[in-house]
Coordinates of C-alpha atoms in Angstrom, one line a residue:
Chain O
X1 CA 8.3 4.6 -31.1
X2 CA 7.4 4.1 -27.4
X3 CA 6.0 0.7 -26.6
X4 CA 4.8 -0.1 -23.1
X5 CA 5.0 -3.9 -22.7
X6 CA 5.3 -4.2 -19.0
X7 CA 1.7 -4.5 -18.0
X8 CA 2.3 -7.3 -15.5
X9 CA 4.4 -4.8 -13.5
X10 CA 1.7 -2.1 -13.7
X11 CA -0.8 -0.7 -16.2
X12 CA -1.8 2.6 -17.5
X13 CA -4.9 3.9 -15.9
X14 CA -8.1 3.8 -17.9
X15 CA -9.8 7.2 -18.5
X16 CA -12.9 5.7 -16.9
X17 CA -11.0 4.9 -13.8
X18 CA -9.4 8.4 -13.6
X19 CA -12.7 10.2 -14.1
X20 CA -14.3 7.9 -11.5
X21 CA -11.7 9.3 -8.9
X22 CA -11.6 13.0 -9.4
X23 CA -15.0 13.8 -7.9
X24 CA -13.7 12.2 -4.7
X25 CA -10.7 14.5 -4.5
X26 CA -12.6 17.6 -5.4
X27 CA -16.1 17.3 -4.0
X28 CA -16.9 14.2 -2.0
X29 CA -13.7 14.3 0.1
X30 CA -15.3 13.9 3.5
X31 CA -14.3 11.1 5.8
X32 CA -16.8 8.2 5.4
X33 CA -16.7 7.7 9.2
X34 CA -18.0 11.2 9.8
X35 CA -21.6 11.6 10.8
X36 CA -22.4 14.7 8.6
X37 CA -24.1 14.4 5.3
X38 CA -20.9 14.9 3.3
X39 CA -19.3 12.0 5.3
X40 CA -22.3 9.8 4.7
X41 CA -22.1 10.6 1.0
X42 CA -18.6 9.3 1.0
X43 CA -19.7 6.2 3.0
X44 CA -22.4 5.5 0.3
X45 CA -19.7 5.8 -2.4
X46 CA -17.5 3.3 -0.5
X47 CA -20.3 0.8 -0.1
X48 CA -21.4 1.2 -3.7
X49 CA -17.8 0.4 -4.8
X50 CA -17.7 -2.6 -2.5
X51 CA -20.9 -4.0 -4.0
X52 CA -19.6 -3.4 -7.5
X53 CA -16.3 -5.2 -6.8
X54 CA -18.3 -8.1 -5.2
X55 CA -20.5 -8.4 -8.3
X56 CA -17.4 -8.8 -10.5
X57 CA -16.2 -11.7 -8.3
X58 CA -19.5 -13.4 -7.6
X59 CA -19.6 -12.8 -3.9
X60 CA -21.4 -10.6 -1.4
X61 CA -20.4 -7.0 -0.7
X62 CA -19.7 -7.8 2.9
X63 CA -17.1 -10.4 1.9
X64 CA -14.9 -7.6 0.3
X65 CA -12.3 -5.8 2.4
X66 CA -10.3 -3.0 0.8
X67 CA -6.6 -2.9 1.4
X68 CA -3.5 -1.0 0.3
X69 CA -2.9 -3.5 -2.5
X70 CA -2.2 -7.1 -3.3
X71 CA 0.7 -7.6 -0.9
X72 CA -1.3 -6.5 2.1
X73 CA -4.2 -8.7 1.1
X74 CA -1.8 -11.7 0.7
X75 CA -0.3 -11.1 4.1
X76 CA -3.6 -10.7 5.8
X77 CA -5.2 -13.8 4.2
X78 CA -2.2 -16.1 5.0
X79 CA -1.6 -14.9 8.5
X80 CA -5.3 -15.1 9.3
X81 CA -5.5 -18.6 8.1
X82 CA -2.4 -19.6 9.9
X83 CA -3.8 -18.2 13.1
X84 CA -7.0 -20.1 12.7
X85 CA -5.1 -23.3 12.0
X86 CA -2.9 -22.9 15.1
X87 CA -6.1 -22.6 17.2
X88 CA -7.0 -26.1 16.0
X89 CA -3.4 -27.4 16.2
X90 CA -3.0 -27.4 12.5
X91 CA 0.2 -25.8 11.3
X92 CA 0.9 -27.1 7.9
X93 CA 0.5 -24.9 4.8
X94 CA 0.7 -25.8 1.1
X95 CA 1.8 -23.4 -1.6
X96 CA 3.8 -23.5 -4.8
X97 CA 7.4 -22.8 -5.5
X98 CA 6.6 -19.9 -7.9
X99 CA 4.4 -17.7 -5.8
X100 CA 4.9 -14.0 -5.5
X101 CA 7.3 -12.8 -2.7
X102 CA 4.3 -11.4 -0.9
X103 CA 3.2 -15.0 -0.3
X104 CA 6.6 -16.7 -0.1
X105 CA 8.1 -14.2 2.4
X106 CA 5.0 -14.4 4.5
X107 CA 5.3 -18.2 4.5
X108 CA 9.1 -17.9 5.4
X109 CA 8.1 -15.9 8.4
X110 CA 5.5 -18.5 9.5
X111 CA 8.1 -21.3 9.0
X112 CA 10.4 -19.5 11.5
X113 CA 7.4 -19.4 13.9
X114 CA 7.0 -23.2 13.7
X115 CA 4.7 -23.8 10.8
X116 CA 5.6 -26.4 8.2
X117 CA 5.5 -25.3 4.6
X118 CA 5.2 -27.5 1.6
X119 CA 6.0 -25.8 -1.7
X120 CA 4.6 -27.8 -4.7
X121 CA 7.0 -28.5 -7.6
X122 CA 6.1 -26.5 -10.7
X123 CA 8.7 -27.9 -13.1
X124 CA 6.2 -30.2 -14.9
X125 CA 4.5 -28.2 -17.5
X126 CA 5.5 -25.0 -15.6
X127 CA 2.3 -25.5 -13.6
X128 CA 0.7 -27.5 -10.7
X129 CA -2.1 -29.9 -10.8
X130 CA -5.0 -30.3 -8.3
X131 CA -3.7 -33.9 -7.9
X132 CA -0.4 -32.5 -6.5
X133 CA -2.4 -30.4 -4.0
X134 CA -4.6 -33.4 -3.0
X135 CA -1.5 -35.5 -2.4
X136 CA 0.1 -32.9 -0.2
X137 CA -2.9 -32.3 2.0
X138 CA -2.4 -33.8 5.5
X139 CA -4.7 -33.9 8.6
X140 CA -2.8 -30.9 10.0
X141 CA -3.0 -28.8 6.8
X142 CA -4.7 -25.5 7.6
X143 CA -4.3 -23.6 4.3
X144 CA -3.6 -24.0 0.6
X145 CA -2.4 -20.8 -1.0
X146 CA -1.8 -21.0 -4.8
X147 CA -1.7 -18.1 -7.1
X148 CA -4.3 -17.8 -9.8
X149 CA -1.8 -16.9 -12.5
X150 CA 2.0 -16.5 -12.4
X151 CA 3.2 -12.9 -12.8
X152 CA 6.5 -13.8 -14.5
X153 CA 5.7 -16.7 -16.8
X154 CA 1.9 -16.4 -17.2
X155 CA 0.9 -19.9 -16.2
X156 CA -2.8 -20.0 -15.2
X157 CA -3.3 -22.5 -12.4
X158 CA -6.3 -25.0 -12.3
X159 CA -7.9 -22.9 -9.5
X160 CA -11.4 -24.4 -9.7
X161 CA -10.0 -27.9 -9.4
X162 CA -7.8 -26.9 -6.5
X163 CA -10.8 -25.3 -4.9
X164 CA -12.8 -28.5 -5.2
X165 CA -10.0 -30.5 -3.6
X166 CA -9.7 -28.1 -0.7
X167 CA -13.4 -28.0 -0.2
X168 CA -13.6 -31.8 -0.1
X169 CA -10.7 -32.0 2.4
X170 CA -12.0 -29.1 4.5
X171 CA -8.9 -27.0 4.0
X172 CA -9.0 -23.2 3.5
X173 CA -8.0 -22.1 0.0
X174 CA -6.5 -18.7 -0.7
X175 CA -5.5 -17.5 -4.1
X176 CA -3.3 -14.5 -5.0
X177 CA -5.2 -13.4 -8.1
X178 CA -3.4 -10.2 -8.6
X179 CA -2.5 -11.1 -12.2
X180 CA -5.9 -12.7 -13.0
X181 CA -8.6 -10.3 -11.8
X182 CA -9.9 -8.2 -14.6
X183 CA -8.2 -10.5 -17.2
X184 CA -9.8 -13.9 -16.5
X185 CA -13.4 -14.9 -15.5
X186 CA -13.6 -15.4 -11.8
X187 CA -16.5 -16.7 -9.7
X188 CA -15.3 -17.3 -6.2
X189 CA -18.3 -19.3 -5.2
X190 CA -18.3 -21.6 -8.2
X191 CA -14.5 -22.0 -7.9
X192 CA -14.7 -22.7 -4.2
X193 CA -12.2 -20.0 -3.3
X194 CA -12.3 -19.0 0.4
X195 CA -10.0 -16.0 0.1
X196 CA -8.7 -14.0 -2.9
X197 CA -6.3 -11.1 -3.2
X198 CA -6.5 -8.4 -5.9
X199 CA -4.7 -5.2 -6.8
X200 CA -6.2 -2.2 -8.6
X201 CA -3.2 -1.2 -10.7
X202 CA -3.0 -4.5 -12.6
X203 CA -6.2 -3.9 -14.5
X204 CA -5.9 -0.2 -15.4
X205 CA -6.9 1.1 -12.0
X206 CA -5.0 3.1 -9.5
X207 CA -1.9 2.0 -7.4
X208 CA -2.0 1.7 -3.6
X209 CA -5.4 0.1 -3.5
X210 CA -6.4 -3.5 -3.5
X211 CA -9.0 -5.9 -2.0
X212 CA -9.3 -9.1 -0.2
X213 CA -12.3 -11.3 -0.6
X214 CA -12.9 -13.5 2.4
X215 CA -15.8 -16.0 2.5
X216 CA -18.3 -15.3 5.2
X217 CA -17.5 -17.5 8.2
X218 CA -13.7 -17.3 7.8
X219 CA -12.3 -15.2 10.7
X220 CA -10.0 -12.5 9.6
X221 CA -7.2 -11.2 11.8
X222 CA -6.0 -7.6 11.7
X223 CA -2.7 -6.5 10.3
X224 CA -3.4 -2.9 11.2
X225 CA -5.1 -2.0 14.4
X226 CA -7.0 1.2 15.0
X227 CA -10.4 2.5 13.9
X228 CA -13.4 0.3 13.0
X229 CA -13.1 0.7 9.2
X230 CA -13.6 -2.4 7.0
X231 CA -15.8 -4.1 9.6
X232 CA -13.1 -3.6 12.1
X233 CA -10.6 -5.7 10.2
X234 CA -8.5 -3.0 8.5
X235 CA -8.0 0.2 10.4
X236 CA -7.3 3.5 8.6
X237 CA -9.4 6.1 6.8
X238 CA -10.5 4.5 3.5
X239 CA -8.8 5.6 0.3
X240 CA -12.1 6.5 -1.3
X241 CA -10.8 7.9 -4.6
X242 CA -8.6 4.8 -5.0
X243 CA -11.5 2.5 -4.1
X244 CA -13.8 4.3 -6.6
X245 CA -11.1 4.0 -9.3
X246 CA -10.5 0.3 -8.6
X247 CA -14.2 -0.5 -8.8
X248 CA -14.6 1.5 -12.0
X249 CA -11.5 -0.1 -13.6
X250 CA -12.6 -3.6 -12.5
X251 CA -16.2 -3.2 -13.9
X252 CA -14.8 -1.9 -17.2
X253 CA -12.3 -4.7 -17.4
X254 CA -14.9 -7.4 -16.7
X255 CA -17.4 -5.8 -19.1
X256 CA -14.9 -5.8 -22.0
X257 CA -13.0 -8.9 -21.0
X258 CA -14.0 -11.1 -24.0
X259 CA -13.4 -8.4 -26.5
X260 CA -10.0 -7.3 -24.9
X261 CA -8.8 -10.8 -24.6
X262 CA -9.5 -11.6 -28.2
X263 CA -7.2 -8.8 -29.2
X264 CA -4.6 -9.3 -26.5
X265 CA -4.3 -13.1 -27.1
X266 CA -3.7 -12.4 -30.8
X267 CA -0.9 -9.9 -30.0
X268 CA 0.6 -12.3 -27.5
X269 CA 0.5 -15.2 -29.9
X270 CA 2.1 -13.1 -32.6
X271 CA 4.9 -12.2 -30.2
X272 CA 5.4 -15.8 -29.1
X273 CA 5.5 -17.0 -32.7
X274 CA 7.9 -14.3 -33.7
X275 CA 10.3 -14.7 -30.8
X276 CA 10.3 -18.5 -31.1
X277 CA 12.2 -18.0 -34.4
X278 CA 15.2 -16.9 -32.4
X279 CA 17.6 -19.9 -32.2
X280 CA 18.4 -21.3 -28.8
X281 CA 15.5 -19.7 -27.0
X282 CA 12.6 -21.2 -25.1
X283 CA 9.1 -20.0 -24.0
X284 CA 8.7 -20.0 -20.2
X285 CA 5.3 -20.9 -18.7
X286 CA 2.4 -23.0 -19.6
X287 CA 1.9 -22.7 -23.3
X288 CA -1.9 -23.5 -23.2
X289 CA -3.2 -22.3 -19.8
X290 CA -1.6 -18.9 -20.1
X291 CA -2.5 -15.3 -19.2
X292 CA -3.8 -13.4 -22.3
X293 CA -1.0 -10.9 -22.2
X294 CA 2.1 -12.8 -21.0
X295 CA 5.1 -13.5 -23.2
X296 CA 8.2 -14.9 -21.4
X297 CA 11.3 -16.2 -23.0
X298 CA 14.9 -17.3 -22.1
X299 CA 17.6 -16.6 -24.7
X300 CA 20.8 -18.6 -24.3
X301 CA 24.2 -16.8 -24.1
X302 CA 23.0 -13.4 -23.0
X303 CA 22.1 -11.5 -19.8
X304 CA 18.7 -10.0 -19.3
X305 CA 19.6 -6.5 -17.9
X306 CA 21.6 -5.6 -21.0
X307 CA 18.8 -6.8 -23.1
X308 CA 16.3 -4.6 -21.2
X309 CA 18.6 -1.5 -21.5
X310 CA 19.0 -2.0 -25.3
X311 CA 15.3 -2.4 -25.7
X312 CA 14.7 0.6 -23.5
X313 CA 16.9 2.6 -25.9
X314 CA 14.7 1.5 -28.7
X315 CA 11.6 2.7 -26.8
X316 CA 10.5 -0.7 -25.5
X317 CA 9.6 -1.2 -21.8
X318 CA 10.0 -4.8 -20.7
X319 CA 11.3 -6.7 -17.7
X320 CA 13.5 -9.6 -16.9
X321 CA 14.1 -12.2 -14.2
X322 CA 17.9 -11.8 -14.4
X323 CA 20.0 -11.4 -11.2
X324 CA 21.2 -8.0 -12.3
X325 CA 17.7 -6.6 -12.4
X326 CA 16.9 -8.0 -9.0
X327 CA 20.0 -6.7 -7.2
X328 CA 20.8 -10.2 -6.0
X329 CA 23.2 -12.9 -7.2
X330 CA 20.4 -15.3 -8.1
X331 CA 18.0 -15.0 -11.0
X332 CA 14.3 -15.2 -10.5
X333 CA 13.0 -17.9 -8.2
X334 CA 10.2 -18.5 -10.7
X335 CA 12.6 -19.4 -13.5
X336 CA 14.7 -21.6 -11.2
X337 CA 11.5 -23.3 -10.0
X338 CA 10.4 -24.3 -13.5
X339 CA 13.8 -25.8 -14.0
X340 CA 15.7 -23.2 -15.9
X341 CA 19.4 -23.4 -14.8
X342 CA 21.1 -20.2 -13.7
X343 CA 23.0 -19.7 -17.0
X344 CA 19.8 -19.6 -19.0
X345 CA 17.6 -17.9 -16.4
X346 CA 19.9 -14.8 -16.5
X347 CA 18.8 -14.4 -20.1
X348 CA 15.1 -14.0 -19.6
X349 CA 12.7 -11.4 -21.1
X350 CA 9.1 -10.8 -20.1
X351 CA 6.8 -8.8 -22.4
X352 CA 3.3 -8.2 -21.0
X353 CA 0.8 -6.7 -23.4
X354 CA -2.7 -5.3 -23.0
X355 CA -5.5 -4.0 -25.2
X356 CA -3.9 -0.6 -25.5
X357 CA -1.0 -2.2 -27.5
X358 CA -1.2 -2.2 -31.3
X359 CA -0.2 -4.5 -34.1
X360 CA 2.5 -1.8 -35.1
X361 CA 3.9 -2.0 -31.6
X362 CA 4.2 -5.7 -31.7
X363 CA 5.9 -5.5 -35.1
X364 CA 8.4 -3.0 -33.6
X365 CA 9.2 -5.4 -30.8
X366 CA 9.6 -8.2 -33.3
X367 CA 11.9 -6.1 -35.4
X368 CA 14.0 -5.1 -32.4
X369 CA 14.3 -8.1 -30.1
X370 CA 16.1 -10.5 -32.5
X371 CA 18.6 -7.8 -33.5
X372 CA 19.4 -6.9 -29.9
X373 CA 19.7 -10.6 -28.9
X374 CA 22.1 -11.1 -31.8
X375 CA 24.1 -8.0 -30.9
X376 CA 24.6 -9.1 -27.4
X377 CA 25.4 -12.7 -28.4
X378 CA 28.1 -11.2 -30.7
X379 CA 29.9 -9.8 -27.8
X380 CA 29.3 -12.7 -25.4
X381 CA 32.1 -15.2 -24.6
X382 CA 29.4 -17.7 -23.6
X383 CA 27.8 -17.5 -27.0
X384 CA 31.3 -18.0 -28.7
X385 CA 31.9 -21.1 -26.5
X386 CA 28.5 -22.4 -27.5
X387 CA 29.1 -21.8 -31.2
X388 CA 32.6 -23.3 -31.1
X389 CA 31.4 -26.4 -29.2
X390 CA 33.4 -25.6 -26.0
X391 CA 30.1 -25.4 -24.2
X392 CA 26.9 -27.4 -24.8
X393 CA 23.7 -25.7 -25.7
X394 CA 21.0 -26.0 -23.0
X395 CA 18.2 -24.6 -25.1
Chain M
X1 CA 17.4 10.1 -12.9
X2 CA 18.6 7.3 -15.1
X3 CA 20.0 4.1 -13.6
X4 CA 23.4 4.7 -15.2
X5 CA 25.6 7.8 -16.1
X6 CA 25.8 9.0 -19.6
X7 CA 29.3 7.7 -19.9
X8 CA 28.2 4.2 -18.8
X9 CA 25.3 4.3 -21.4
X10 CA 27.7 5.4 -24.1
X11 CA 30.2 2.6 -23.4
X12 CA 27.3 0.1 -23.2
X13 CA 25.5 1.2 -26.3
X14 CA 28.7 1.7 -28.3
X15 CA 31.3 -0.5 -26.7
X16 CA 34.9 0.0 -27.7
X17 CA 37.3 -2.9 -28.5
X18 CA 34.7 -5.7 -28.7
X19 CA 35.9 -8.9 -30.3
X20 CA 38.8 -11.4 -30.1
X21 CA 42.5 -11.4 -31.0
X22 CA 43.6 -14.5 -32.9
X23 CA 46.9 -15.8 -31.3
X24 CA 46.7 -13.3 -28.5
X25 CA 49.7 -13.0 -26.3
X26 CA 47.5 -13.1 -23.2
X27 CA 43.9 -14.2 -22.6
X28 CA 42.0 -13.9 -19.3
X29 CA 38.5 -14.9 -18.4
X30 CA 36.8 -14.2 -15.0
X31 CA 33.4 -14.6 -13.6
X32 CA 30.9 -17.4 -14.4
X33 CA 27.6 -17.8 -16.2
X34 CA 25.9 -18.9 -13.0
X35 CA 26.5 -15.5 -11.5
X36 CA 25.5 -13.8 -14.7
X37 CA 28.8 -12.1 -15.5
X38 CA 31.7 -13.4 -17.6
X39 CA 34.5 -11.2 -19.0
X40 CA 37.2 -12.3 -21.4
X41 CA 40.1 -10.1 -22.3
X42 CA 42.6 -10.6 -25.2
X43 CA 45.9 -8.8 -25.3
X44 CA 48.5 -8.2 -28.0
X45 CA 51.8 -7.3 -26.3
X46 CA 55.0 -6.0 -27.9
X47 CA 58.0 -4.7 -25.9
X48 CA 56.0 -4.6 -22.7
X49 CA 53.4 -2.4 -24.4
X50 CA 49.7 -3.4 -24.9
X51 CA 49.5 -2.9 -28.6
X52 CA 45.9 -4.1 -28.9
X53 CA 43.2 -5.3 -26.6
X54 CA 39.7 -6.8 -27.2
X55 CA 37.0 -8.0 -25.0
X56 CA 33.9 -10.2 -24.9
X57 CA 31.4 -9.9 -22.1
X58 CA 28.3 -11.8 -21.0
X59 CA 26.6 -9.6 -18.4
X60 CA 24.6 -6.5 -17.5
X61 CA 25.0 -3.0 -18.9
X62 CA 27.6 -2.0 -16.4
X63 CA 29.7 -5.1 -17.0
X64 CA 29.8 -4.3 -20.7
X65 CA 30.5 -0.6 -20.1
X66 CA 33.2 -1.5 -17.5
X67 CA 34.9 -3.9 -20.0
X68 CA 34.8 -1.2 -22.7
X69 CA 36.2 1.5 -20.4
X70 CA 38.9 -0.7 -18.9
X71 CA 40.2 -1.8 -22.4
X72 CA 40.3 1.9 -23.5
X73 CA 42.3 2.7 -20.3
X74 CA 45.1 0.1 -21.0
X75 CA 45.3 0.3 -24.8
X76 CA 48.8 1.6 -25.8
X77 CA 50.0 1.6 -22.1
X78 CA 52.8 -0.4 -20.5
X79 CA 52.2 -3.7 -18.7
X80 CA 53.1 -1.9 -15.5
X81 CA 50.5 0.7 -16.1
X82 CA 47.9 -1.9 -16.9
X83 CA 48.7 -3.8 -13.8
X84 CA 48.1 -0.8 -11.7
X85 CA 44.6 -0.2 -13.1
X86 CA 42.1 -0.4 -10.2
X87 CA 38.4 -1.0 -10.3
X88 CA 38.0 2.4 -8.6
X89 CA 39.7 4.1 -11.5
X90 CA 37.4 2.3 -14.0
X91 CA 34.3 3.2 -12.0
X92 CA 35.5 6.9 -11.8
X93 CA 36.1 7.1 -15.5
X94 CA 32.6 5.8 -16.0
X95 CA 31.4 8.7 -13.8
X96 CA 30.3 6.3 -11.1
X97 CA 28.4 3.0 -10.9
X98 CA 25.5 2.2 -8.6
X99 CA 26.7 0.5 -5.4
X100 CA 25.4 -2.9 -6.3
X101 CA 27.2 -2.7 -9.7
X102 CA 30.7 -2.0 -8.4
X103 CA 31.5 -5.6 -8.7
X104 CA 31.4 -5.1 -12.5
X105 CA 34.4 -2.8 -12.3
X106 CA 36.2 -5.3 -10.1
X107 CA 35.6 -7.9 -12.7
X108 CA 37.1 -5.6 -15.4
X109 CA 40.3 -5.1 -13.2
X110 CA 40.6 -8.8 -12.6
X111 CA 40.0 -9.8 -16.2
X112 CA 42.9 -7.6 -17.3
X113 CA 45.1 -9.0 -14.5
X114 CA 44.1 -12.5 -15.5
X115 CA 45.1 -11.9 -19.1
X116 CA 48.5 -10.4 -18.0
X117 CA 49.1 -13.4 -15.7
X118 CA 48.4 -15.6 -18.7
X119 CA 51.0 -13.6 -20.7
X120 CA 53.6 -14.1 -18.0
X121 CA 53.0 -17.8 -17.8
X122 CA 53.0 -18.3 -21.5
X123 CA 56.4 -16.6 -21.8
X124 CA 57.9 -18.0 -18.6
X125 CA 58.3 -14.6 -17.2
X126 CA 58.6 -14.6 -13.4
X127 CA 55.9 -12.5 -11.6
X128 CA 54.7 -11.5 -8.2
X129 CA 51.8 -13.8 -7.5
X130 CA 50.4 -11.4 -4.8
X131 CA 49.5 -8.9 -7.5
X132 CA 46.9 -11.3 -8.8
X133 CA 43.7 -11.9 -6.9
X134 CA 42.1 -15.3 -6.6
X135 CA 39.2 -15.3 -9.0
X136 CA 37.9 -18.8 -8.3
X137 CA 34.5 -17.7 -7.0
X138 CA 32.2 -14.7 -7.4
X139 CA 31.7 -14.0 -3.7
X140 CA 34.7 -11.7 -3.2
X141 CA 33.3 -9.3 -5.9
X142 CA 29.9 -9.3 -4.4
X143 CA 30.6 -8.4 -0.9

């Protein structure tokens, strides 16, 4: 049995999204910047897609800028806000300790350039509160950037409350919503979001295309100079097939959100209940405010890469935050940020499911994971030390 | 292309010599849980011959495969032979490891040496200290 349970990494494209693209490879392939009719047809398709994406987020079409993906959108949003801040002498940025590297590495870069970065603690409840944000805001704060939902552990942040705090204090608010768009209801105006990043391939759309919502009135700086595409803010011939696919996938995901989530949450909760039976294990992430499809666990006494390899041999695609899967000595910064010690963080497993998964697949996972964990524990000197009392259990 | 060679996958999925030896003549443990790799080797030695060897490993696929292969390579061999086992030989026998996984073979070599050192010490046999690397920290394996 083949079970794809790595939807937080990327998703299978929906048939709707694929069929929305092919016409723009085969027939309407002209450059939307061209004057001829064929070019103008492509231009219309581009603007139609923009309007449809905007409708899904509750904003105006002209507030949407298409990018190459979530990382580019994050970079552009943060660097733009930093530049605006510097012009007013404000060089303090607030974020969280468990952001995606597209955010954290951009902030590291700014720190080297003289900005001051505050990363909010996420060890309480594996989440942040709007109160933490309010407390951290200073007169020189130019940006708050907090993810909508965490990609590894599934915690959904109180975005609307954070947006309210930022609005009251007059600080720009960006959210990396790559894991949330198409999965959770978003209204950027109601939630007081100034900038939002999204990526097509996280909601059954194509890879290599994303978007940045920027509230009208916020000055965006270019990452890429060149032609006047995207209102002069993002040069390069538009990826029309990708943009069409993204818009179609997003519309489909939003239209079916309630129905999909009902199913996905049931699958998720079945997995969580089943895996919780494994002794000396712990669920990572906010147990209540949680992405519909995220299941993240730490199992004491084993290492995540070997767990993934054995699951792969059983047909299960999953991921882990262990050091061995990242190529570095340290396990995932997210697991360390929520307070998991190294020894335990190495033994992590993330299963991320979607509406394409079935009950039978969940049962296959639940039949395999406990066996594989036990198999690895049986050859682990750490597990023997835990069992013989030479080492104390952490979980 | 798969991440690991077929030989690595075979030794990972069907590891040889897993377990412990009660009252072993030499026991060696290297690595630490913080780094995500621990290898423990148990030796049964008679007349300078490694009569039996078992291992326990906490670590990634290549760490488990390296332990399995290294134990196979010293089983039935003389102490002298086991001491000359290099991480390179283990990696070659596995038909190669990805560059960032070479430290797993280093760990296997050092775990065996650590177990032999323990055997020498237990039996008050004088030995050449320079043959045994310092395994106090993980850094030297991860360079």
